[in-house]
Each structure stands twice: as C-alpha cells, then as structure tokens.
Coordinates of N, CA and C in Angstrom, one line a residue:
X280 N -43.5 -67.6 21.5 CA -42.2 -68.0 21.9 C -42.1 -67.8 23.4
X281 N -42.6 -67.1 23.8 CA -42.8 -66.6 25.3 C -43.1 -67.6 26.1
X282 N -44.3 -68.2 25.4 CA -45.0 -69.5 25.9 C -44.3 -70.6 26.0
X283 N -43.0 -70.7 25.1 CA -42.4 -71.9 25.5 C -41.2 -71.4 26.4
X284 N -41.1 -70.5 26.6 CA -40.0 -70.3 27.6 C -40.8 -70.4 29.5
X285 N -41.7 -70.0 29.4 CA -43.1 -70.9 30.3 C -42.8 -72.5 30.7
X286 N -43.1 -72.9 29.3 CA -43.3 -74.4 29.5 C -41.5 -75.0 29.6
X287 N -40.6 -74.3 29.1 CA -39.3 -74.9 29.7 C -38.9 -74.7 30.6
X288 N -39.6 -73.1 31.4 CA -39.2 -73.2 33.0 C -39.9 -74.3 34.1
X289 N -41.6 -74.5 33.4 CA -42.0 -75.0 34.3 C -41.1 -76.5 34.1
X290 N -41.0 -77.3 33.5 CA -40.5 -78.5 32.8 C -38.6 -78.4 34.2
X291 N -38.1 -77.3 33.8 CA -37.0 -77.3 34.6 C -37.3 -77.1 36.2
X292 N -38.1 -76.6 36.2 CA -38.9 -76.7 37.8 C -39.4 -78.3 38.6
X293 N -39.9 -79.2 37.5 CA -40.3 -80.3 37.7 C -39.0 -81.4 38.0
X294 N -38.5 -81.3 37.2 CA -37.6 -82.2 37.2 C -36.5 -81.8 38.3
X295 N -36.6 -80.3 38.8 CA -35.5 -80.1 39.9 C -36.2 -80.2 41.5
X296 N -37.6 -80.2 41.2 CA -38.0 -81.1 42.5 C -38.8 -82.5 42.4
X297 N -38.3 -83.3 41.4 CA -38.2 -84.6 41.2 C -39.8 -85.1 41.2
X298 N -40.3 -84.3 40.5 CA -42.1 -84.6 39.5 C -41.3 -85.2 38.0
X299 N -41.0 -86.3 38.2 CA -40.2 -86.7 36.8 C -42.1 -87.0 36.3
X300 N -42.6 -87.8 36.4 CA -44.0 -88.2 36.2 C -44.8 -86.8 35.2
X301 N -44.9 -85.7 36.6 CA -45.7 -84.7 35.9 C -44.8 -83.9 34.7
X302 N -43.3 -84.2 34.8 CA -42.9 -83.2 33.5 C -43.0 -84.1 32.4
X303 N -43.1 -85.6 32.6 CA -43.5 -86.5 31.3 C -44.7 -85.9 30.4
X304 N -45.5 -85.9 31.5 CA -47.1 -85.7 31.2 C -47.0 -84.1 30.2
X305 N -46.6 -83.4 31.2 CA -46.7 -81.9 30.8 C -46.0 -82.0 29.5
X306 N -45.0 -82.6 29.5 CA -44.1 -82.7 28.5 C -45.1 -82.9 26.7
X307 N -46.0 -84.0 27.1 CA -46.6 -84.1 25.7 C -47.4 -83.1 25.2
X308 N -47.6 -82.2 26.7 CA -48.3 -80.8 26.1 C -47.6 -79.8 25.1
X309 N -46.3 -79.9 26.0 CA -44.6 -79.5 25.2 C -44.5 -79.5 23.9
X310 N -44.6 -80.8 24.1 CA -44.2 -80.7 22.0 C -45.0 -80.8 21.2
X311 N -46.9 -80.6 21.3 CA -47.7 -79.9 20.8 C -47.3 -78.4 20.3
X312 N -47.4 -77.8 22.0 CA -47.4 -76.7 21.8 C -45.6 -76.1 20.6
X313 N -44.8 -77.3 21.2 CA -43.7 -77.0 19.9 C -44.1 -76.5 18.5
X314 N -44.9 -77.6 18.0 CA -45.1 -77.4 16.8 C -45.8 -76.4 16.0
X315 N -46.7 -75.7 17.3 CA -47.5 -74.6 17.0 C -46.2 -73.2 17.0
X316 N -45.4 -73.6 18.0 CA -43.8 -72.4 17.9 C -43.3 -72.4 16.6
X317 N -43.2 -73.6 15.6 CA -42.7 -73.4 14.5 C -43.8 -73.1 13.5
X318 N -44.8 -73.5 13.7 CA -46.2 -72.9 12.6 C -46.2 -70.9 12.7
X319 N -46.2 -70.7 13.4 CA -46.8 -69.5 14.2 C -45.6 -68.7 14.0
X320 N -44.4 -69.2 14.0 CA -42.9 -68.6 13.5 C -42.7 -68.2 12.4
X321 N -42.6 -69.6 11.7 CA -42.3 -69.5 10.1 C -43.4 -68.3 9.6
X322 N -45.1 -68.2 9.9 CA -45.7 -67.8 8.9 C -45.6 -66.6 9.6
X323 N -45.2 -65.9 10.6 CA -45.0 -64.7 11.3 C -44.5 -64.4 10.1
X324 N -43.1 -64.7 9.7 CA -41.6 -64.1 9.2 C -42.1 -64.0 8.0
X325 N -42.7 -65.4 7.0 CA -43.0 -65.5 6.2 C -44.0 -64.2 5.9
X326 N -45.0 -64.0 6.3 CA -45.6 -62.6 5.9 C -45.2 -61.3 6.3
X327 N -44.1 -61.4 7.2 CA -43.4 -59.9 7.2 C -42.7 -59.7 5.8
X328 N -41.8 -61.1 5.8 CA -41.3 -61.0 4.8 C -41.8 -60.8 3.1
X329 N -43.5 -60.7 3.4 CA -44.5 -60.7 2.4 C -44.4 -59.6 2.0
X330 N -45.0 -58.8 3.1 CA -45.6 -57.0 3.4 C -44.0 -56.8 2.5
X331 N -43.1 -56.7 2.8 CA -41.8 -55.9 2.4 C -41.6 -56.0 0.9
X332 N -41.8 -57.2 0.4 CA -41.5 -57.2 -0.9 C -43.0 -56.7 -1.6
X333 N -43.5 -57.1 -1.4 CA -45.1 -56.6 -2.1 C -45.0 -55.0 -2.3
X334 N -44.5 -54.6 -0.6 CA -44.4 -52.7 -0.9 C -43.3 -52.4 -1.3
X335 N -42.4 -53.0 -2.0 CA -41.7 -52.9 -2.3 C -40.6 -51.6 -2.0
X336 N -40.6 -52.1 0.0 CA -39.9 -51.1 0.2 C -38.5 -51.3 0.4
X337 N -37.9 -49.7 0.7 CA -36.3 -50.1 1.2 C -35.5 -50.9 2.0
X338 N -36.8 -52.1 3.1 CA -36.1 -52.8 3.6 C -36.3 -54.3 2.9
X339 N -36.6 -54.1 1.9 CA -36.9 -55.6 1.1 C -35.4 -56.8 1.4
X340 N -34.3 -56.0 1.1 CA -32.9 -57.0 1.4 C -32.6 -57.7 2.6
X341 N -33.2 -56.2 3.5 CA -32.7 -57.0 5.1 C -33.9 -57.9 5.7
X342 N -35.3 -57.5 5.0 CA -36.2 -58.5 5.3 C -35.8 -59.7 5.2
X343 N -35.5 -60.0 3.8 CA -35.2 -61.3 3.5 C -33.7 -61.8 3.7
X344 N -33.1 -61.3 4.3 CA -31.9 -61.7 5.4 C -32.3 -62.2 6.6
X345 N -33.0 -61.7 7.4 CA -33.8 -61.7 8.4 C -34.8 -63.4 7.9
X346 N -35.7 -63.3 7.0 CA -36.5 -63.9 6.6 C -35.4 -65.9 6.5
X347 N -34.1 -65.6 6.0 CA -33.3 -66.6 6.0 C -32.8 -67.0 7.2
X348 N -32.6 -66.3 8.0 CA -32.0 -66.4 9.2 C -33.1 -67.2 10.5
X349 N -34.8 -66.4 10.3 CA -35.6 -66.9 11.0 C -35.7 -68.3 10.6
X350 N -36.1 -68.4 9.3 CA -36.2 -69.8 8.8 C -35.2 -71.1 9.2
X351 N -34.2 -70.8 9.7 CA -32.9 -71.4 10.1 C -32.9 -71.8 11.4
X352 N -33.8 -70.2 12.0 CA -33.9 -71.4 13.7 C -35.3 -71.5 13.7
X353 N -36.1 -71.3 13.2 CA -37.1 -72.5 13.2 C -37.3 -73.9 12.7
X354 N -36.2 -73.8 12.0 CA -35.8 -75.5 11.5 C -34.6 -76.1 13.1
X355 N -33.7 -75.2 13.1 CA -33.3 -75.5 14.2 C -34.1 -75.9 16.0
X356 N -34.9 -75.1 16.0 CA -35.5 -75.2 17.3 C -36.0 -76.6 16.7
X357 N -37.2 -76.9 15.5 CA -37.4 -78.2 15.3 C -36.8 -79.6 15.7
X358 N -35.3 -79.4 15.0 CA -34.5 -80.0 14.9 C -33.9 -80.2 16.5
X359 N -34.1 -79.5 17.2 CA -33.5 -80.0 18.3 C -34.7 -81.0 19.2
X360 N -35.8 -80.0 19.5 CA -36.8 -80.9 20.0 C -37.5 -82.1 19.7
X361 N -36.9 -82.4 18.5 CA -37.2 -83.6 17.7 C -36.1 -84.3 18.4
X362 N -34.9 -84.1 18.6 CA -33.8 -84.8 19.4 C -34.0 -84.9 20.5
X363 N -34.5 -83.6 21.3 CA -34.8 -84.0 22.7 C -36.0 -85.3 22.8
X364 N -37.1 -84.9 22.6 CA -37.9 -86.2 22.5 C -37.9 -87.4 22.0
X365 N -36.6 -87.8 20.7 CA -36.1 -89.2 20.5 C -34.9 -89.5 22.4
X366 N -34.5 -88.5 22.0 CA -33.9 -88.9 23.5 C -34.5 -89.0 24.9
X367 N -35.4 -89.0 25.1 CA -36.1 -88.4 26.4 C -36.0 -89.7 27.2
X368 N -35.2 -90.7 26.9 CA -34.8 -91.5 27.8 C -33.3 -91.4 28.2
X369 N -32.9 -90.7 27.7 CA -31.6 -90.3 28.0 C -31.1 -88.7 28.7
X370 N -31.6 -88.5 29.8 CA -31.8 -86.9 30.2 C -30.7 -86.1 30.0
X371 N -29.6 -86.5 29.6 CA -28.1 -85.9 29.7 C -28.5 -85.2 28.4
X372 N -28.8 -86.4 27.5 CA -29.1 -85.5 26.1 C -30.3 -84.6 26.2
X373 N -31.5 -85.4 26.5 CA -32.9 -84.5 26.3 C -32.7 -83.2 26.8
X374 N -32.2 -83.3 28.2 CA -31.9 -81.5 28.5 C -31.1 -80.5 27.7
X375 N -29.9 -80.8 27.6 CA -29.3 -80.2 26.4 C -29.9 -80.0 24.8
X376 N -30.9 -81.0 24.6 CA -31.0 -80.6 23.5 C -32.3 -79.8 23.4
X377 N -33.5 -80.1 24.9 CA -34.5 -78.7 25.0 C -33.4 -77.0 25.2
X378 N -32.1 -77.4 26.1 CA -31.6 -76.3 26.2 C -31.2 -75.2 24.8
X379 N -30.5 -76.0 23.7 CA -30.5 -75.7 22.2 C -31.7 -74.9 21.9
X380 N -32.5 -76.4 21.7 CA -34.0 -75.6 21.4 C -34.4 -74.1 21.4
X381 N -34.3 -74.2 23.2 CA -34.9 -72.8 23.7 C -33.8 -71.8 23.1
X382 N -32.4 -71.9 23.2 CA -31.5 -71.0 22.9 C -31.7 -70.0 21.5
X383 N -32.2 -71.5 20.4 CA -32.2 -70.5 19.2 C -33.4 -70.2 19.1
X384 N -34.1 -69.7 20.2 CA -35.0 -68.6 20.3 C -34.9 -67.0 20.3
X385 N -33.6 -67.0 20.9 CA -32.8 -66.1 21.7 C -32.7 -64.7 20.3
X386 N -32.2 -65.2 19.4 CA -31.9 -64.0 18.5 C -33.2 -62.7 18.1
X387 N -34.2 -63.4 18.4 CA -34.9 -62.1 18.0 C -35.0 -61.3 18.9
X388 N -34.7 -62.0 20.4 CA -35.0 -61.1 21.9 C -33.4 -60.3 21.9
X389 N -32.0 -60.8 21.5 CA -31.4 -59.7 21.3 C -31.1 -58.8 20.7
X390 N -32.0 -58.9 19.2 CA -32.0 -57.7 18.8 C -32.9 -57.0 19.2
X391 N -34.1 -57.3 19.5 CA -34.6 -55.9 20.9 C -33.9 -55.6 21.9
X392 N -32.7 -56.3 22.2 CA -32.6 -55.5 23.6 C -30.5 -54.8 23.4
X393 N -30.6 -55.1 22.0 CA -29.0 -54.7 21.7 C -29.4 -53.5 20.5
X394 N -30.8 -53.5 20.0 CA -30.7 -52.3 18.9 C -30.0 -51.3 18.9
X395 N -29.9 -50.6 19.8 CA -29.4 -49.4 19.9 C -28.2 -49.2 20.2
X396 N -27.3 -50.6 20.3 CA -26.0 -50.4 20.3 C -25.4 -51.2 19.0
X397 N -26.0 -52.2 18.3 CA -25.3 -52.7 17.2 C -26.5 -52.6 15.9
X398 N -26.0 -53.0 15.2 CA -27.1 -52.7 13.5 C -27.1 -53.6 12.4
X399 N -26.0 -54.8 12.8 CA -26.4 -55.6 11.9 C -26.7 -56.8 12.2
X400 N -27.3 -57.8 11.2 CA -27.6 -58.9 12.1 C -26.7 -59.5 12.3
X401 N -24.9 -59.8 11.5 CA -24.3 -60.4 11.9 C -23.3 -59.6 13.2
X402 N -23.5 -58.5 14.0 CA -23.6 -58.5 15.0 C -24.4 -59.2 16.2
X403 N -25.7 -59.4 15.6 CA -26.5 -60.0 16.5 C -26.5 -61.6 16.7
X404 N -26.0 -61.8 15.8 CA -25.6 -63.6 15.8 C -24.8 -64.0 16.3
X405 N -23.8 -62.6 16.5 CA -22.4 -63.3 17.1 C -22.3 -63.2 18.8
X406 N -23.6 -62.2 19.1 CA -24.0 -61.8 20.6 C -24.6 -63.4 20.8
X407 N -25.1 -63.6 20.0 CA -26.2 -64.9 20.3 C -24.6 -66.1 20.1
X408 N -24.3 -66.4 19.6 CA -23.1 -67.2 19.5 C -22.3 -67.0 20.6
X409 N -21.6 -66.3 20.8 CA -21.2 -65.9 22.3 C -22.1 -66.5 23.5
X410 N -23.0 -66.7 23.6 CA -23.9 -66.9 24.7 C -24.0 -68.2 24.6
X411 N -24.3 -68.5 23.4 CA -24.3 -70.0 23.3 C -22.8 -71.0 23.6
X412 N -21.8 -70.6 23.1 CA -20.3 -71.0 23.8 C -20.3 -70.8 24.9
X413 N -21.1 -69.3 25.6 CA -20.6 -69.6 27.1 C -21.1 -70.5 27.9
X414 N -22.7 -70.8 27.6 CA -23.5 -72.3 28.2 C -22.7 -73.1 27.9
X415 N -22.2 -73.5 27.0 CA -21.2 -74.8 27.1 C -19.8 -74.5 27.7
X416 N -19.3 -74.2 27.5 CA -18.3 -73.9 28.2 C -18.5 -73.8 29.4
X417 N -19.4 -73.2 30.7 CA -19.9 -73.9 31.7 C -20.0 -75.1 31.8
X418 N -20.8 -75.3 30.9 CA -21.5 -76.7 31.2 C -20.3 -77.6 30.7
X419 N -19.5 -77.8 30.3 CA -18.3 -78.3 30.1 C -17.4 -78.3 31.2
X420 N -17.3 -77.4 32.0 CA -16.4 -77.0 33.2 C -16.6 -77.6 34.3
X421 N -18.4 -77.6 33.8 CA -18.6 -78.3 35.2 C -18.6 -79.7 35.6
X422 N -18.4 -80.5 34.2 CA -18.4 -82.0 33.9 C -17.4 -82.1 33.6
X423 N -16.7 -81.0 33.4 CA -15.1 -81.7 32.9 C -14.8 -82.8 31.8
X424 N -16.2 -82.2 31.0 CA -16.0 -83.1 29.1 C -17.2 -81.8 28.6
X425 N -16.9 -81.8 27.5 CA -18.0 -81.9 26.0 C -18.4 -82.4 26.4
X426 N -19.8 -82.4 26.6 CA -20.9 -83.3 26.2 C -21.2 -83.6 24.6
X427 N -21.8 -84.5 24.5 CA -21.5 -85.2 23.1 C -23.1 -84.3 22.4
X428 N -24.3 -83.9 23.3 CA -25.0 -83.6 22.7 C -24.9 -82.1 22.6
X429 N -24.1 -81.7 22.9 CA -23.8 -80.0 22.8 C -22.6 -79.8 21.9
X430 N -21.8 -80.9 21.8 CA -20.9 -81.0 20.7 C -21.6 -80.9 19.2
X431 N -22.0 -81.9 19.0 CA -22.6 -82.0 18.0 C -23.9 -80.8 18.0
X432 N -24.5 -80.7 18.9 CA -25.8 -79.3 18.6 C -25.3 -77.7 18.4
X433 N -24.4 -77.9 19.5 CA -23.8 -76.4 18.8 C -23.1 -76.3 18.0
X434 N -22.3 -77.1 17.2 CA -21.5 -77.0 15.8 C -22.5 -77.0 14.7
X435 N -23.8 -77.8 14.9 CA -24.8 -77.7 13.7 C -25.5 -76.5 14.0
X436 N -25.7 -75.8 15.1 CA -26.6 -74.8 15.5 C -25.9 -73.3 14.6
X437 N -24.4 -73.4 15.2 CA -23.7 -71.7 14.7 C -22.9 -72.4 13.1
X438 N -23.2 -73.4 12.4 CA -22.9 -74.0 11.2 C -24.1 -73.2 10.4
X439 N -25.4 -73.6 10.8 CA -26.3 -73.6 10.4 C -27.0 -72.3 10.3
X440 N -26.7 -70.9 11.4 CA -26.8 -70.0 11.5 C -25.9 -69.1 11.1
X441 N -25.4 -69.3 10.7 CA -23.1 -68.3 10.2 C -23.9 -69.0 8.3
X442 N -24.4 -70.2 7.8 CA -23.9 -70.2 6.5 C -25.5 -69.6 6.4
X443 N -26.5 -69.8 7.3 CA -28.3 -68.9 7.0 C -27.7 -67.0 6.5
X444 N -26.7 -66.6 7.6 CA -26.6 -65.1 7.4 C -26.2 -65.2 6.0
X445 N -25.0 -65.9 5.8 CA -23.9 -65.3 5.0 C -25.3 -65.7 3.3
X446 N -25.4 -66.4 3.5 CA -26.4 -67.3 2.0 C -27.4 -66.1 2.1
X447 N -28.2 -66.0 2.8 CA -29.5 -64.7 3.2 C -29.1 -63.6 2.0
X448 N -27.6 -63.4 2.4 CA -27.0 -62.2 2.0 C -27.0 -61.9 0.4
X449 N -27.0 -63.3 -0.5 CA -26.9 -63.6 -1.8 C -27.8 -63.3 -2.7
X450 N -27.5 -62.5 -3.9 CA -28.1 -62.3 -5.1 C -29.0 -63.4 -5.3
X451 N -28.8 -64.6 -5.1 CA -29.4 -65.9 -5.6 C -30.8 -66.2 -4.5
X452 N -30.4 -65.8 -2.9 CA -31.1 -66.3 -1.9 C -32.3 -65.0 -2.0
X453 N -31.7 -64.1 -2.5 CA -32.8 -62.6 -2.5 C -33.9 -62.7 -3.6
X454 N -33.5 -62.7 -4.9 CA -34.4 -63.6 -6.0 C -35.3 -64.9 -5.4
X455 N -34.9 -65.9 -5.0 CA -35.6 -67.3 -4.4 C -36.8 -66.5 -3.4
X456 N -35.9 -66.3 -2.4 CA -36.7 -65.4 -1.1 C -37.7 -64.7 -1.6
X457 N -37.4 -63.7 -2.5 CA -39.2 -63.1 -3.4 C -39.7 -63.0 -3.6
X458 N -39.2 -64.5 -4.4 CA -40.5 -65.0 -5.4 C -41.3 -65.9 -4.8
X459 N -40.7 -66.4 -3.8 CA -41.4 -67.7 -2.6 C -42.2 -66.7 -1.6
X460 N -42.3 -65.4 -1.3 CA -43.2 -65.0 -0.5 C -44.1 -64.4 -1.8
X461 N -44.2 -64.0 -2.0 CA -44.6 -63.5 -3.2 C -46.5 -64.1 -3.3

C-alpha cells in the first residue's frame, strides 16, 4: 500500500507539471500494480484472519471485525479505481475517484498512529470518516458545488464502511467469517 501512495504522488506530480502523456503511460503501470494492492490485501487480512481463528485465540471476534472491515475497502479501493479508469477521460472525476481510492487506504495507517489514544474500530472509522468529509468539504469550498463524483463516492464509501463495522459485529457475520477462513 505504500507503493501506491508512491505511484499516486508520482501520478499527482505529473499532471501538476503537465506530463499528461507520461502519467497516461505510468498510469497503466497504476492499475497493474492496483490489482496486486487488492490481491496482496485481501490475502494479508484473510490469513491473519486465519492464524486467529485456527488458534483459537481471544482475539478471534475483533479479528473478524477487522477481517470485514478490510474486505470493505479493498472492494472499495477496487471499486473506485475501476471508476477512475472508466473515467480517465474525464479528469474532474478520474482525480477524485484515484483520490477515494487512495483514501480508503487510510484506516489501517490510523489505527497505528491513534492506538494509544482510542481502542475501537468504530473510533477509528469515524477518525477516517472525518477526514474524508473534510477533503470534500474543501474541495467543495473551493468549487463552490459537490462534486458529483465525491457525492456519490463518499456516500457509498462511509455507507459501505458504517454497515462493514456494524455487520462485522454480528453473530451471523462471525460464524460466515470462520468458516470462510478456516
């Protein structure tokens, strides 16, 4: 994930000294290397989420909280860069919607860097939620509209992440979650 925060700075470097050409180019390296962010993701989570239930330890619940939650923005990060690249003739959207992308990266870097002041995850979603309102909300202020592709991405992004926690949480999602790493 690191690696794509690399390739979205370089990509935002390109385009702000008008290499539109080389960030096309670079770009198809982009959404290779995307797809390896979501391979490399899911089976991360997916075998933490293994180790925990197999040893059947104390943190088996919040694993697989965690385990629902990751799965949610790696469908999400997908889901956006799949948007950005249908769009990529439209840069108003494509940017916004690599901006999303990279965003719901963001949750696992703040619970490293908020551990020690909050403890659950739905504290940490709502730090990540907050941040994500306030990028738009800028970015709103400074166009003086919604943007239509931050409308729609952030309502499906904290839709999508608010019903991953709350569902994670469930007798039903903890049973599934188990038996599917298992």
């Amino acid at each position: 994930m690191s690696g794509w925060i690399l390739i979205y700075f370089i990509q935002t470097m390109l385009v702000s000294v008008n290499r539109v050409r080389s960030h096309r180019k670079f770009g198809m390296f982009g959404a290779g290397y995307a797809v390896l962010v979501v391979a490399f993701g899911t089976t991360a989570t997916f075998l933490s989420a293994r180790r925990e239930v197999r040893g059947h330890t104390d943190a088996v619940f919040s694993f697989l909280n965690v385990f629902g939650l990751e799965l949610a923005q790696m469908f999400l990060f997908a889901a956006f860069v799949v948007a950005a690249i249908w769009l990529r003739n439209r840069p108003d959207h494509h940017k916004r919607f690599m901006l999303l992308a990279t965003l719901c990266m963001l949750p696992n870097a703040i619970v490293r860097l908020f551990l020690r002041f909050f403890d659950t995850n739905l504290d940490f979603l709502s730090i990540w939620a907050t941040l994500v309102v306030v990028i738009v909300l800028i970015d709103s202020l400074r166009n003086r509209r919604l943007h239509p592709a931050f409308g729609i991405g952030v309502t499906i992004a904290l839709t999508t992440m608010y019903v991953a926690q709350f569902a994670s949480r469930t007798q039903a999602w903890q049973i599934f979650a188990s038996h599917l790493v298992r």
